[in-house]
Structures are given as C-alpha cells and as structure tokens.
Amino acid sequence: MKTTVNISDSLLEEARKVAARDKTTVRDLIERGLRRILADRKRAREFRLRKATFKGEGLQPGVADANWERIRDLIYEGHGA
C-alpha cells in the first residue's frame, strides 16, 4: 500500500545514509521501526490485577477496626524482631 509521510529533512537524510550503509531501503527502515514500536506496545500493555476475592465473614475481631500499623504488627507477630 502506498502512503505519504512527512518527516524532517535531517531525519530523512540520516535514514538514507543508514539504508545505504545497511544495503536496504528507507521503506524497510520505516517498516522495521513501526513493527518494533507496535511490538513494544503489545508487551507494555497496562497491568491489570486479577480479581482475587474469597468468601468469608470479613476481618477477624480485633482487626476490623485496627489501623494499618496494628494490622502489620499482627501479620509479623512471631516472625522476627
């Protein structure tokens, strides 16, 4: 498919030099660059945390109204300092 792309003169000149040195075409450089960018985007998709809930009756007594510091202390109780 044909299309027209406007790029800066300096970028085109640099691309032509690279293409000549690598024995390829500017078109090939553009295609390879676009493919790389698109592949990188697929790999860098937004992270989604899976839903990991379970049935129960909520927090245990003494924890439901506790602040984070108290909850952390309970978690690490008996595990070190």
Backbone as a chain_set.jsonl record, in Angstrom:
{"seq": "MKTTVNISDSLLEEARKVAARDKTTVRDLIERGLRRILADRKRAREFRLRKATFKGEGLQPGVADANWERIRDLIYEGHGA", "coords": {"N": [[0.845, -1.16, 0.0], [0.518, 2.213, -0.75], [1.544, 5.269, 0.734], [1.833, 8.609, 2.027], [4.308, 10.194, 3.881], [5.257, 12.747, 6.005], [8.327, 13.803, 7.011], [11.089, 15.195, 8.83], [13.719, 16.9, 7.058], [16.336, 16.403, 7.937], [16.07, 13.995, 9.342], [15.242, 12.266, 7.312], [17.514, 12.356, 5.677], [19.427, 11.191, 7.358], [18.252, 8.66, 7.609], [18.455, 7.768, 4.965], [21.236, 7.543, 4.723], [21.771, 5.523, 6.603], [20.283, 3.444, 5.476], [21.649, 3.089, 3.039], [24.183, 2.33, 3.985], [23.491, -0.048, 5.274], [22.626, -1.508, 3.192], [19.882, -1.518, 2.403], [16.486, -0.308, 2.196], [14.883, 2.917, 2.648], [12.205, 2.611, 3.022], [12.116, 0.009, 4.098], [13.438, 0.477, 6.527], [11.589, 2.18, 7.769], [9.353, 0.469, 7.96], [10.409, -1.552, 9.631], [10.928, -0.044, 11.92], [8.319, 0.808, 12.65], [7.128, -1.698, 13.121], [8.631, -2.53, 15.325], [7.959, -0.599, 17.271], [5.195, -1.08, 17.512], [5.236, -3.726, 18.434], [6.546, -3.376, 20.883], [4.613, -1.903, 22.238], [2.592, -3.798, 22.524], [3.805, -5.546, 24.311], [4.026, -3.928, 26.507], [1.544, -3.575, 27.671], [-1.127, -2.286, 29.677], [-0.978, -3.063, 33.088], [-3.05, -5.339, 34.706], [-4.56, -6.183, 37.625], [-5.591, -9.283, 38.682], [-8.835, -10.301, 39.74], [-9.062, -11.324, 42.981], [-10.741, -12.508, 45.116], [-12.378, -13.886, 48.021], [-14.731, -15.993, 49.675], [-16.077, -15.28, 52.846], [-16.274, -14.137, 56.233], [-15.417, -11.587, 56.595], [-13.001, -9.42, 58.241], [-11.2, -10.621, 61.115], [-12.301, -10.433, 64.552], [-11.055, -7.654, 66.381], [-9.327, -6.891, 64.451], [-10.746, -5.694, 62.466], [-11.324, -3.013, 63.12], [-8.837, -1.973, 63.39], [-5.871, 0.052, 62.866], [-3.534, 0.472, 60.11], [-0.907, 0.086, 61.046], [-1.248, -1.533, 63.32], [-2.398, -3.807, 62.131], [-0.256, -4.62, 60.518], [1.613, -5.235, 62.523], [0.334, -7.46, 63.661], [0.425, -9.239, 61.499], [3.173, -9.784, 61.285], [3.731, -10.828, 63.733], [5.578, -12.831, 65.878], [7.456, -13.432, 63.965], [10.302, -12.699, 63.87], [12.114, -9.697, 64.707]], "CA": [[0.0, 0.0, 0.0], [1.283, 3.458, -0.798], [1.103, 6.367, 1.586], [2.789, 9.709, 2.09], [4.694, 10.524, 5.248], [6.086, 13.944, 6.101], [9.324, 13.758, 8.078], [12.062, 16.276, 8.692], [14.788, 16.664, 6.085], [17.505, 15.818, 8.598], [15.766, 12.6, 9.652], [15.255, 11.533, 6.046], [18.911, 12.24, 5.246], [20.055, 10.182, 8.211], [17.679, 7.363, 7.23], [19.05, 7.379, 3.677], [22.619, 7.106, 4.977], [21.706, 4.218, 7.275], [19.797, 2.473, 4.49], [22.743, 2.81, 2.1], [25.216, 1.591, 4.707], [22.976, -1.386, 5.583], [22.166, -2.109, 1.929], [18.44, -1.705, 2.484], [15.755, 0.867, 1.725], [14.244, 3.739, 3.671], [10.919, 1.958, 3.272], [12.349, -1.102, 5.015], [13.729, 1.05, 7.842], [10.325, 2.666, 8.329], [8.543, -0.702, 8.335], [11.016, -2.197, 10.798], [10.704, 0.835, 13.067], [6.909, 0.721, 13.043], [6.885, -3.024, 13.707], [9.246, -2.563, 16.653], [7.143, 0.22, 18.167], [3.932, -1.78, 17.756], [5.526, -4.898, 19.269], [6.829, -2.88, 22.233], [3.337, -1.51, 22.853], [1.878, -5.018, 22.921], [4.46, -6.081, 25.505], [3.89, -2.984, 27.62], [0.124, -3.337, 27.961], [-1.441, -1.88, 31.04], [-1.07, -4.16, 34.042], [-4.353, -5.494, 35.357], [-4.537, -7.119, 38.737], [-6.752, -10.16, 38.587], [-9.72, -10.281, 40.9], [-8.712, -12.443, 43.853], [-11.544, -12.408, 46.332], [-12.809, -15.172, 48.551], [-15.893, -15.894, 50.562], [-15.736, -15.312, 54.262], [-17.085, -13.27, 57.081], [-14.697, -10.341, 56.832], [-11.833, -9.462, 59.115], [-11.398, -11.2, 62.44], [-12.488, -9.442, 65.624], [-9.795, -7.056, 66.816], [-8.6, -6.419, 63.274], [-11.661, -4.915, 61.625], [-11.246, -1.588, 63.442], [-7.431, -1.625, 63.638], [-5.189, 0.834, 61.831], [-2.585, -0.327, 59.327], [0.246, -0.27, 61.874], [-1.654, -2.674, 64.156], [-2.557, -4.968, 61.239], [1.099, -5.044, 60.147], [2.187, -5.891, 63.703], [-0.285, -8.785, 63.78], [0.922, -10.085, 60.406], [4.555, -10.186, 61.543], [3.849, -11.314, 65.103], [6.273, -14.109, 65.987], [8.34, -13.634, 62.807], [11.493, -11.848, 63.899], [12.278, -8.61, 65.676]], "C": [[0.899, 1.235, 0.0], [0.675, 4.472, 0.144], [2.172, 7.447, 1.556], [3.038, 10.04, 3.547], [5.576, 11.76, 5.203], [7.021, 13.801, 7.29], [10.344, 14.855, 7.821], [13.161, 15.884, 7.708], [15.982, 15.975, 6.729], [17.284, 14.343, 8.934], [15.797, 11.748, 8.39], [16.684, 11.328, 5.556], [19.644, 11.181, 6.061], [19.549, 8.782, 7.861], [18.265, 6.876, 5.914], [20.474, 6.876, 3.863], [22.639, 5.723, 5.625], [21.274, 3.145, 6.288], [20.901, 2.101, 3.51], [23.817, 1.966, 2.772], [24.782, 0.154, 4.966], [22.466, -2.13, 4.357], [20.682, -2.483, 2.002], [17.769, -0.434, 1.976], [15.198, 1.658, 2.908], [12.891, 3.126, 4.024], [11.072, 0.825, 4.28], [12.655, -0.592, 6.426], [12.448, 1.517, 8.528], [9.461, 1.498, 8.788], [9.089, -1.377, 9.585], [10.796, -1.366, 12.056], [9.274, 0.769, 13.569], [6.593, -0.622, 13.694], [7.447, -3.112, 15.126], [8.405, -1.781, 17.658], [5.837, -0.492, 18.512], [4.136, -3.003, 18.645], [5.799, -4.471, 20.709], [5.545, -2.499, 22.954], [2.556, -2.732, 23.315], [2.47, -5.589, 24.203], [4.217, -5.203, 26.719], [2.435, -2.651, 27.914], [-0.07, -2.992, 29.425], [-1.608, -3.111, 31.929], [-2.461, -4.182, 34.664], [-4.232, -6.567, 36.425], [-5.789, -7.98, 38.661], [-7.559, -10.077, 39.872], [-9.438, -11.525, 41.733], [-9.458, -12.291, 45.176], [-11.915, -13.807, 46.807], [-13.99, -14.942, 49.478], [-15.43, -15.994, 52.003], [-16.639, -14.366, 55.02], [-16.347, -11.987, 57.431], [-13.497, -10.531, 57.736], [-12.192, -10.029, 60.481], [-11.621, -10.092, 63.467], [-11.126, -8.923, 66.093], [-8.963, -6.517, 65.667], [-9.467, -5.476, 62.455], [-11.547, -3.414, 61.873], [-9.808, -1.115, 63.652], [-6.879, -0.75, 62.513], [-4.134, -0.044, 61.158], [-1.386, -0.766, 60.17], [-0.064, -1.493, 62.74], [-1.804, -3.934, 63.308], [-1.188, -5.51, 60.845], [1.767, -5.763, 61.314], [1.627, -7.3, 63.874], [0.233, -9.741, 62.708], [2.303, -10.636, 60.739], [4.786, -10.712, 62.96], [4.493, -12.698, 65.117], [7.214, -14.403, 64.828], [9.519, -12.667, 62.842], [11.415, -10.786, 64.966], [10.988, -8.186, 66.19]], "O": [[1.922, 1.27, 0.684], [-0.541, 4.529, 0.328], [3.292, 7.208, 1.105], [2.107, 10.153, 4.344], [6.541, 11.809, 4.44], [6.577, 13.69, 8.433], [10.439, 15.376, 6.71], [13.488, 14.708, 7.546], [16.573, 15.069, 6.141], [18.205, 13.535, 8.822], [16.321, 10.634, 8.402], [17.028, 10.249, 5.075], [20.391, 10.371, 5.512], [20.328, 7.83, 7.822], [18.543, 5.686, 5.766], [20.877, 5.896, 3.236], [23.429, 4.86, 5.241], [21.842, 2.053, 6.27], [21.072, 0.927, 3.185], [24.303, 0.996, 2.191], [25.598, -0.764, 4.89], [21.941, -3.238, 4.463], [20.292, -3.612, 1.703], [18.429, 0.422, 1.388], [15.063, 1.139, 4.016], [12.485, 3.126, 5.186], [10.266, 0.689, 5.2], [12.183, -1.164, 7.408], [12.248, 1.278, 9.719], [8.9, 1.533, 9.883], [8.332, -1.733, 10.489], [10.514, -1.906, 13.126], [9.038, 0.684, 14.775], [5.88, -0.681, 14.695], [6.824, -3.691, 16.016], [8.168, -2.251, 18.771], [5.421, -0.505, 19.67], [3.308, -3.289, 19.51], [5.342, -5.122, 21.649], [5.406, -2.747, 24.152], [1.928, -2.707, 24.373], [1.741, -6.059, 25.077], [4.204, -5.696, 27.847], [2.133, -1.546, 28.364], [0.726, -3.366, 30.286], [-2.29, -4.071, 31.567], [-2.975, -3.15, 35.094], [-3.85, -7.705, 36.153], [-6.905, -7.468, 38.586], [-7.022, -9.815, 40.948], [-9.563, -12.648, 41.243], [-8.867, -11.984, 46.212], [-11.776, -14.784, 46.072], [-14.207, -13.843, 49.989], [-14.488, -16.722, 52.317], [-17.637, -13.868, 54.498], [-16.627, -11.37, 58.459], [-13.038, -11.65, 57.967], [-13.331, -9.929, 60.938], [-11.185, -8.957, 63.275], [-10.163, -9.684, 66.185], [-8.006, -5.774, 65.881], [-8.955, -4.554, 61.82], [-11.659, -2.625, 60.936], [-9.589, 0.029, 64.051], [-7.346, -0.798, 61.375], [-3.879, -1.167, 61.593], [-0.905, -1.888, 60.012], [0.771, -2.387, 62.874], [-1.381, -5.013, 63.724], [-0.98, -6.723, 60.839], [2.417, -6.79, 61.118], [2.368, -8.229, 64.197], [0.454, -10.92, 62.982], [2.577, -11.814, 60.508], [5.92, -11.007, 63.335], [4.018, -13.62, 64.455], [7.723, -15.518, 64.721], [9.698, -11.889, 61.906], [10.747, -10.947, 65.987], [10.922, -7.278, 67.019]]}, "num_chains": 1, "name": "protein.A"}
